[in-house]
Amino acid sequence: MAAFVAPGTLPTFLPMPTKRPNIILFLTDDQGYGDLSCMGCTDFRTPHLDALAHGGVLFTDWYSNSPVCSPSRAALLTGRYPGNAGVRSILAGHRTATGLPSHVPTLATALRDQGYATYMSGKWHLGLAEASRPHNHGFEHWFGHMAGCIDYYSHIFYWGANNPGPGISPTHDLWQDGEEIWEDGRYFTELITEHAIEYGRDAARKEQPFFLYVPYNAPHYPMHAPEKYVDRFRHLPWDRRIMAAMISAVDDSVGQILAEVERLGLGQDTMSVFTADNGPSRETRNWLDGTLDPYYGGSAGSLKGHKFSLYDGGIREPGILHWPAAVAGGQVLSEPVASMDVFPTALSAAGGDPSAFELDGTNLLPYVCDEQDPAPRDLFWEMGPQTAMRRGSMKLVLQGKLVEEAPPEDDIHLADLSDDMGERINVKDRDPRLTQELKESAETWRAGIEERWEREFSPQRQGTVTHGSTP
């Protein structure tokens, strides 16, 4: 159901415009549920994203479809569960690593076929082999990196430097339209923004509706931020200070892109969506000084779990949708939605037909435009041995882990999120029949994912390194 920012007021719902919107999809990396001020953060502010939420819809129960980056990005761009899109785990970062299969359509492909100009500026992480690159998945022009993480100033992928196998040597990873480029010393968040702004200008010159995908790699490690941002937060401890600086840089960047959209006269007719790929990282490599303690810089708010976990701290994310011509501002909506819903929602807004595609997501326009609650549905997740589902307010986690490499917390954990947002109380014994019913549903769904994986997407059948590989 819906609640609204201003108590005692109701939004004025708008007629659906006939003009197709431009679509901007913002994504951040390893950002916790609690790390925007519109989501309750109190030690730093994100005024541009707060304004975007206030002028549109803030979703309290927005879910990524995976607790790690590659599968969550696959779901976002394909409208499918990760296992149905062919990407189930973190993809390798060496230059022959494959990823998103070429036969799986993306939102960029669908919108390009609707006459949209399609652009990407940021982190891809859906494969480096030629068939998996952005230009083979619908993006006419693109800029960014393709592995899981890079140094923000040298743009070198260092992750595998101390690991055996492909990728053992550091690899430069900065590209534009498939060609390697060099921008030594330039802060990557700001480069993403510069290219995104130029892509918007390019589309405006063409007088063509556009889809602009802006996946920031911040605040993923390495924890780098320019001094002008770090100086804003000298009062915070180091780990939190750099996190705040990196997110503040993203917030300013979103503000710059949207200001340019307004300057181009496109503000009313632009749909903007913001979310994150998964929960905050506890990985020790965040520290940059050899510290082996878990990293504490990111916040999942009151949620349980972090990146890699199927408790809500690993998968529940900030979610914002803004479209002034069609979506009333000031809405705060609490029905569960997911990143895979972006594909059918954006395609519907563009005048396309979602039924022409294999999709697991649902069109959210009736929810955000007409106050129609989405049809009841189960949502599912899987990550290694973990499987989870949500039905209404009930959230089931099987073999749930709090962080990577940790032992399972419980074989079966059932929480009622209506009065236990943090999944602190296991109510599996309160209604054993319900627990068994949910368990069987989750296991049946997982079995279907496994069967399709072996039949269609298995790395052995593809000759790739996908499921279970390292970044």
PDB file of C-alpha atoms in Angstrom, residues 86-290:
ATOM      1  CA  GLY A  86      22.565 -16.880 -17.722  1.00  0.00           C
ATOM      2  CA  VAL A  87      24.553 -15.026 -15.025  1.00  0.00           C
ATOM      3  CA  ARG A  88      24.427 -16.408 -11.492  1.00  0.00           C
ATOM      4  CA  SER A  89      27.611 -15.229  -9.797  1.00  0.00           C
ATOM      5  CA  ILE A  90      30.441 -12.712  -9.953  1.00  0.00           C
ATOM      6  CA  LEU A  91      32.041 -12.823 -13.395  1.00  0.00           C
ATOM      7  CA  ALA A  92      35.753 -13.030 -14.052  1.00  0.00           C
ATOM      8  CA  GLY A  93      37.595  -9.848 -15.058  1.00  0.00           C
ATOM      9  CA  HIS A  94      40.250 -11.063 -17.504  1.00  0.00           C
ATOM     10  CA  ARG A  95      39.851 -10.093 -21.136  1.00  0.00           C
ATOM     11  CA  THR A  96      38.525 -13.429 -22.370  1.00  0.00           C
ATOM     12  CA  ALA A  97      35.887 -13.782 -19.628  1.00  0.00           C
ATOM     13  CA  THR A  98      32.414 -14.358 -21.002  1.00  0.00           C
ATOM     14  CA  GLY A  99      29.209 -13.272 -19.354  1.00  0.00           C
ATOM     15  CA  LEU A 100      25.719 -12.301 -20.471  1.00  0.00           C
ATOM     16  CA  PRO A 101      24.829 -14.692 -23.301  1.00  0.00           C
ATOM     17  CA  SER A 102      24.355 -13.078 -26.686  1.00  0.00           C
ATOM     18  CA  HIS A 103      20.883 -14.585 -27.178  1.00  0.00           C
ATOM     19  CA  VAL A 104      19.428 -12.945 -24.033  1.00  0.00           C
ATOM     20  CA  PRO A 105      17.747  -9.612 -24.917  1.00  0.00           C
ATOM     21  CA  THR A 106      18.417  -6.519 -22.816  1.00  0.00           C
ATOM     22  CA  LEU A 107      16.438  -3.367 -22.167  1.00  0.00           C
ATOM     23  CA  ALA A 108      18.897  -1.545 -24.441  1.00  0.00           C
ATOM     24  CA  THR A 109      18.125  -3.973 -27.268  1.00  0.00           C
ATOM     25  CA  ALA A 110      14.385  -3.584 -26.772  1.00  0.00           C
ATOM     26  CA  LEU A 111      14.500   0.219 -26.616  1.00  0.00           C
ATOM     27  CA  ARG A 112      16.849   0.476 -29.584  1.00  0.00           C
ATOM     28  CA  ASP A 113      14.272  -1.474 -31.569  1.00  0.00           C
ATOM     29  CA  GLN A 114      11.693   1.119 -30.443  1.00  0.00           C
ATOM     30  CA  GLY A 115      13.778   3.863 -32.039  1.00  0.00           C
ATOM     31  CA  TYR A 116      15.695   4.965 -28.942  1.00  0.00           C
ATOM     32  CA  ALA A 117      19.302   6.090 -28.945  1.00  0.00           C
ATOM     33  CA  THR A 118      21.054   3.853 -26.404  1.00  0.00           C
ATOM     34  CA  TYR A 119      24.070   4.760 -24.285  1.00  0.00           C
ATOM     35  CA  MET A 120      25.994   3.433 -21.296  1.00  0.00           C
ATOM     36  CA  SER A 121      28.526   5.213 -19.123  1.00  0.00           C
ATOM     37  CA  GLY A 122      30.015   3.320 -16.182  1.00  0.00           C
ATOM     38  CA  LYS A 123      30.657  -0.234 -14.971  1.00  0.00           C
ATOM     39  CA  TRP A 124      29.547  -3.132 -17.174  1.00  0.00           C
ATOM     40  CA  HIS A 125      30.685  -6.356 -15.388  1.00  0.00           C
ATOM     41  CA  LEU A 126      28.706  -8.637 -17.668  1.00  0.00           C
ATOM     42  CA  GLY A 127      31.655 -10.074 -19.582  1.00  0.00           C
ATOM     43  CA  LEU A 128      34.747  -8.923 -21.496  1.00  0.00           C
ATOM     44  CA  ALA A 129      34.699 -11.406 -24.376  1.00  0.00           C
ATOM     45  CA  GLU A 130      33.515  -9.762 -27.576  1.00  0.00           C
ATOM     46  CA  ALA A 131      30.045 -11.320 -27.631  1.00  0.00           C
ATOM     47  CA  SER A 132      29.371 -10.164 -24.070  1.00  0.00           C
ATOM     48  CA  ARG A 133      30.377  -6.505 -24.486  1.00  0.00           C
ATOM     49  CA  PRO A 134      27.871  -3.627 -24.297  1.00  0.00           C
ATOM     50  CA  HIS A 135      27.785  -2.955 -28.054  1.00  0.00           C
ATOM     51  CA  ASN A 136      26.600  -6.528 -28.579  1.00  0.00           C
ATOM     52  CA  HIS A 137      23.804  -6.036 -26.057  1.00  0.00           C
ATOM     53  CA  GLY A 138      22.054  -3.041 -27.557  1.00  0.00           C
ATOM     54  CA  PHE A 139      24.236  -0.065 -26.576  1.00  0.00           C
ATOM     55  CA  GLU A 140      25.091   2.073 -29.603  1.00  0.00           C
ATOM     56  CA  HIS A 141      27.655   4.098 -27.682  1.00  0.00           C
ATOM     57  CA  TRP A 142      29.311   3.307 -24.379  1.00  0.00           C
ATOM     58  CA  PHE A 143      32.133   4.282 -22.068  1.00  0.00           C
ATOM     59  CA  GLY A 144      33.488   2.585 -18.964  1.00  0.00           C
ATOM     60  CA  HIS A 145      35.113  -0.529 -17.551  1.00  0.00           C
ATOM     61  CA  MET A 146      34.090  -4.143 -17.935  1.00  0.00           C
ATOM     62  CA  ALA A 147      35.634  -6.005 -14.972  1.00  0.00           C
ATOM     63  CA  GLY A 148      34.326  -5.954 -11.421  1.00  0.00           C
ATOM     64  CA  CYS A 149      36.391  -3.067 -10.053  1.00  0.00           C
ATOM     65  CA  ILE A 150      39.140  -0.656 -11.046  1.00  0.00           C
ATOM     66  CA  ASP A 151      41.452   1.843  -9.433  1.00  0.00           C
ATOM     67  CA  TYR A 152      39.509   5.114  -9.658  1.00  0.00           C
ATOM     68  CA  TYR A 153      42.515   7.054 -11.020  1.00  0.00           C
ATOM     69  CA  SER A 154      44.615   4.607 -13.069  1.00  0.00           C
ATOM     70  CA  HIS A 155      41.586   2.541 -14.189  1.00  0.00           C
ATOM     71  CA  ILE A 156      43.545  -0.677 -13.670  1.00  0.00           C
ATOM     72  CA  PHE A 157      41.867  -3.906 -12.549  1.00  0.00           C
ATOM     73  CA  TYR A 158      44.052  -5.197  -9.706  1.00  0.00           C
ATOM     74  CA  TRP A 159      41.696  -7.721  -8.107  1.00  0.00           C
ATOM     75  CA  GLY A 160      43.403 -10.872  -9.360  1.00  0.00           C
ATOM     76  CA  ALA A 161      46.989  -9.782  -8.708  1.00  0.00           C
ATOM     77  CA  ASN A 162      47.420 -12.259  -5.835  1.00  0.00           C
ATOM     78  CA  ASN A 163      45.364 -15.077  -7.306  1.00  0.00           C
ATOM     79  CA  PRO A 164      46.366 -17.909  -9.662  1.00  0.00           C
ATOM     80  CA  GLY A 165      44.858 -18.397 -13.083  1.00  0.00           C
ATOM     81  CA  PRO A 166      43.659 -15.944 -15.736  1.00  0.00           C
ATOM     82  CA  GLY A 167      43.903 -12.343 -14.686  1.00  0.00           C
ATOM     83  CA  ILE A 168      46.932 -12.819 -12.447  1.00  0.00           C
ATOM     84  CA  SER A 169      48.495  -9.640 -13.850  1.00  0.00           C
ATOM     85  CA  PRO A 170      46.916  -6.198 -13.389  1.00  0.00           C
ATOM     86  CA  THR A 171      44.911  -5.194 -16.452  1.00  0.00           C
ATOM     87  CA  HIS A 172      44.039  -1.744 -17.735  1.00  0.00           C
ATOM     88  CA  ASP A 173      40.270  -1.548 -18.139  1.00  0.00           C
ATOM     89  CA  LEU A 174      38.918   1.670 -19.691  1.00  0.00           C
ATOM     90  CA  TRP A 175      37.019   1.598 -22.964  1.00  0.00           C
ATOM     91  CA  GLN A 176      34.891   3.643 -25.323  1.00  0.00           C
ATOM     92  CA  ASP A 177      32.798   1.956 -28.012  1.00  0.00           C
ATOM     93  CA  GLY A 178      34.957  -1.157 -27.766  1.00  0.00           C
ATOM     94  CA  GLU A 179      38.302   0.635 -28.076  1.00  0.00           C
ATOM     95  CA  GLU A 180      40.735   0.894 -25.180  1.00  0.00           C
ATOM     96  CA  ILE A 181      41.368   4.492 -24.067  1.00  0.00           C
ATOM     97  CA  TRP A 182      43.543   6.128 -21.391  1.00  0.00           C
ATOM     98  CA  GLU A 183      42.542   8.840 -18.920  1.00  0.00           C
ATOM     99  CA  ASP A 184      45.280   8.509 -16.293  1.00  0.00           C
ATOM    100  CA  GLY A 185      44.662  10.525 -13.142  1.00  0.00           C
ATOM    101  CA  ARG A 186      40.999  11.297 -13.859  1.00  0.00           C
ATOM    102  CA  TYR A 187      38.548  10.305 -11.084  1.00  0.00           C
ATOM    103  CA  PHE A 188      36.290   7.658 -12.597  1.00  0.00           C
ATOM    104  CA  THR A 189      33.022   8.831 -11.033  1.00  0.00           C
ATOM    105  CA  GLU A 190      33.510  12.215 -12.677  1.00  0.00           C
ATOM    106  CA  LEU A 191      34.451  10.626 -16.010  1.00  0.00           C
ATOM    107  CA  ILE A 192      31.225   8.614 -15.964  1.00  0.00           C
ATOM    108  CA  THR A 193      29.268  11.805 -15.431  1.00  0.00           C
ATOM    109  CA  GLU A 194      31.054  13.745 -18.181  1.00  0.00           C
ATOM    110  CA  HIS A 195      30.332  11.045 -20.739  1.00  0.00           C
ATOM    111  CA  ALA A 196      26.732  10.638 -19.584  1.00  0.00           C
ATOM    112  CA  ILE A 197      26.136  14.369 -20.055  1.00  0.00           C
ATOM    113  CA  GLU A 198      27.670  14.281 -23.539  1.00  0.00           C
ATOM    114  CA  TYR A 199      25.491  11.312 -24.474  1.00  0.00           C
ATOM    115  CA  GLY A 200      22.396  13.243 -23.393  1.00  0.00           C
ATOM    116  CA  ARG A 201      23.484  16.171 -25.540  1.00  0.00           C
ATOM    117  CA  ASP A 202      24.086  13.848 -28.469  1.00  0.00           C
ATOM    118  CA  ALA A 203      20.561  12.471 -28.247  1.00  0.00           C
ATOM    119  CA  ALA A 204      19.111  15.974 -27.929  1.00  0.00           C
ATOM    120  CA  ARG A 205      20.934  17.055 -31.103  1.00  0.00           C
ATOM    121  CA  LYS A 206      19.397  14.073 -32.889  1.00  0.00           C
ATOM    122  CA  GLU A 207      15.943  14.922 -31.444  1.00  0.00           C
ATOM    123  CA  GLN A 208      15.721  11.239 -30.578  1.00  0.00           C
ATOM    124  CA  PRO A 209      14.390   9.673 -27.374  1.00  0.00           C
ATOM    125  CA  PHE A 210      17.221   8.070 -25.461  1.00  0.00           C
ATOM    126  CA  PHE A 211      18.030   5.358 -22.956  1.00  0.00           C
ATOM    127  CA  LEU A 212      21.025   6.270 -20.810  1.00  0.00           C
ATOM    128  CA  TYR A 213      22.350   3.602 -18.435  1.00  0.00           C
ATOM    129  CA  VAL A 214      24.649   5.119 -15.786  1.00  0.00           C
ATOM    130  CA  PRO A 215      26.077   2.336 -13.576  1.00  0.00           C
ATOM    131  CA  TYR A 216      28.496   4.012 -11.151  1.00  0.00           C
ATOM    132  CA  ASN A 217      31.139   1.713  -9.673  1.00  0.00           C
ATOM    133  CA  ALA A 218      31.072   3.737  -6.441  1.00  0.00           C
ATOM    134  CA  PRO A 219      31.127   3.059  -3.556  1.00  0.00           C
ATOM    135  CA  HIS A 220      32.753  -0.292  -4.458  1.00  0.00           C
ATOM    136  CA  TYR A 221      36.371  -0.639  -3.340  1.00  0.00           C
ATOM    137  CA  PRO A 222      39.072   0.624  -3.757  1.00  0.00           C
ATOM    138  CA  MET A 223      37.957   3.383  -1.426  1.00  0.00           C
ATOM    139  CA  HIS A 224      39.026   6.427  -3.440  1.00  0.00           C
ATOM    140  CA  ALA A 225      37.584   9.942  -3.350  1.00  0.00           C
ATOM    141  CA  PRO A 226      38.933  13.393  -4.279  1.00  0.00           C
ATOM    142  CA  GLU A 227      39.992  15.643  -1.435  1.00  0.00           C
ATOM    143  CA  LYS A 228      37.157  18.082  -2.149  1.00  0.00           C
ATOM    144  CA  TYR A 229      34.701  15.358  -1.117  1.00  0.00           C
ATOM    145  CA  VAL A 230      36.753  13.901   1.723  1.00  0.00           C
ATOM    146  CA  ASP A 231      37.029  17.376   3.256  1.00  0.00           C
ATOM    147  CA  ARG A 232      33.246  17.513   3.695  1.00  0.00           C
ATOM    148  CA  PHE A 233      33.394  14.653   6.185  1.00  0.00           C
ATOM    149  CA  ARG A 234      36.510  15.162   8.290  1.00  0.00           C
ATOM    150  CA  HIS A 235      34.350  14.668  11.391  1.00  0.00           C
ATOM    151  CA  LEU A 236      33.669  11.020  10.470  1.00  0.00           C
ATOM    152  CA  PRO A 237      35.962   8.036  11.122  1.00  0.00           C
ATOM    153  CA  TRP A 238      38.066   7.020   8.105  1.00  0.00           C
ATOM    154  CA  ASP A 239      35.932   4.141   6.868  1.00  0.00           C
ATOM    155  CA  ARG A 240      32.705   6.124   7.075  1.00  0.00           C
ATOM    156  CA  ARG A 241      34.389   9.308   5.812  1.00  0.00           C
ATOM    157  CA  ILE A 242      35.480   7.762   2.502  1.00  0.00           C
ATOM    158  CA  MET A 243      32.132   6.020   2.053  1.00  0.00           C
ATOM    159  CA  ALA A 244      30.346   9.352   2.551  1.00  0.00           C
ATOM    160  CA  ALA A 245      32.739  11.087   0.154  1.00  0.00           C
ATOM    161  CA  MET A 246      32.243   8.495  -2.583  1.00  0.00           C
ATOM    162  CA  ILE A 247      28.454   8.566  -2.301  1.00  0.00           C
ATOM    163  CA  SER A 248      28.485  12.357  -2.136  1.00  0.00           C
ATOM    164  CA  ALA A 249      30.430  12.397  -5.417  1.00  0.00           C
ATOM    165  CA  VAL A 250      27.764  10.184  -6.970  1.00  0.00           C
ATOM    166  CA  ASP A 251      24.996  12.396  -5.578  1.00  0.00           C
ATOM    167  CA  ASP A 252      26.603  15.495  -7.074  1.00  0.00           C
ATOM    168  CA  SER A 253      27.027  13.637 -10.363  1.00  0.00           C
ATOM    169  CA  VAL A 254      23.370  12.643 -10.501  1.00  0.00           C
ATOM    170  CA  GLY A 255      22.521  16.284  -9.841  1.00  0.00           C
ATOM    171  CA  GLN A 256      24.770  17.417 -12.711  1.00  0.00           C
ATOM    172  CA  ILE A 257      23.235  14.961 -15.173  1.00  0.00           C
ATOM    173  CA  LEU A 258      19.688  15.913 -14.227  1.00  0.00           C
ATOM    174  CA  ALA A 259      20.539  19.618 -14.360  1.00  0.00           C
ATOM    175  CA  GLU A 260      21.767  19.118 -17.925  1.00  0.00           C
ATOM    176  CA  VAL A 261      18.565  17.259 -18.787  1.00  0.00           C
ATOM    177  CA  GLU A 262      16.628  20.294 -17.526  1.00  0.00           C
ATOM    178  CA  ARG A 263      18.873  22.667 -19.467  1.00  0.00           C
ATOM    179  CA  LEU A 264      18.123  20.691 -22.625  1.00  0.00           C
ATOM    180  CA  GLY A 265      14.408  21.131 -21.975  1.00  0.00           C
ATOM    181  CA  LEU A 266      13.861  17.412 -21.401  1.00  0.00           C
ATOM    182  CA  GLY A 267      13.144  17.301 -17.673  1.00  0.00           C
ATOM    183  CA  GLN A 268       9.378  16.750 -17.814  1.00  0.00           C
ATOM    184  CA  ASP A 269       9.707  13.963 -20.338  1.00  0.00           C
ATOM    185  CA  THR A 270      12.505  11.990 -18.710  1.00  0.00           C
ATOM    186  CA  MET A 271      11.967   8.914 -16.541  1.00  0.00           C
ATOM    187  CA  SER A 272      14.830   8.483 -14.063  1.00  0.00           C
ATOM    188  CA  VAL A 273      15.315   5.342 -11.989  1.00  0.00           C
ATOM    189  CA  PHE A 274      17.886   4.974  -9.212  1.00  0.00           C
ATOM    190  CA  THR A 275      18.870   1.847  -7.312  1.00  0.00           C
ATOM    191  CA  ALA A 276      21.928  -0.183  -6.237  1.00  0.00           C
ATOM    192  CA  ASP A 277      23.208  -3.622  -7.170  1.00  0.00           C
ATOM    193  CA  ASN A 278      23.574  -5.197  -3.713  1.00  0.00           C
ATOM    194  CA  GLY A 279      24.188  -4.467  -0.064  1.00  0.00           C
ATOM    195  CA  PRO A 280      27.321  -3.018   1.545  1.00  0.00           C
ATOM    196  CA  SER A 281      30.584  -4.936   1.408  1.00  0.00           C
ATOM    197  CA  ARG A 282      32.334  -6.265   4.518  1.00  0.00           C
ATOM    198  CA  GLU A 283      35.356  -7.381   2.467  1.00  0.00           C
ATOM    199  CA  THR A 284      38.694  -6.594   4.095  1.00  0.00           C
ATOM    200  CA  ARG A 285      40.125  -5.286   0.807  1.00  0.00           C
ATOM    201  CA  ASN A 286      38.042  -2.135   1.390  1.00  0.00           C
ATOM    202  CA  TRP A 287      40.581  -0.950   3.983  1.00  0.00           C
ATOM    203  CA  LEU A 288      43.563  -0.392   1.629  1.00  0.00           C
ATOM    204  CA  ASP A 289      46.075  -0.798   4.487  1.00  0.00           C
ATOM    205  CA  GLY A 290      46.193  -4.558   4.993  1.00  0.00           C
TER     206      GLY A 290
END
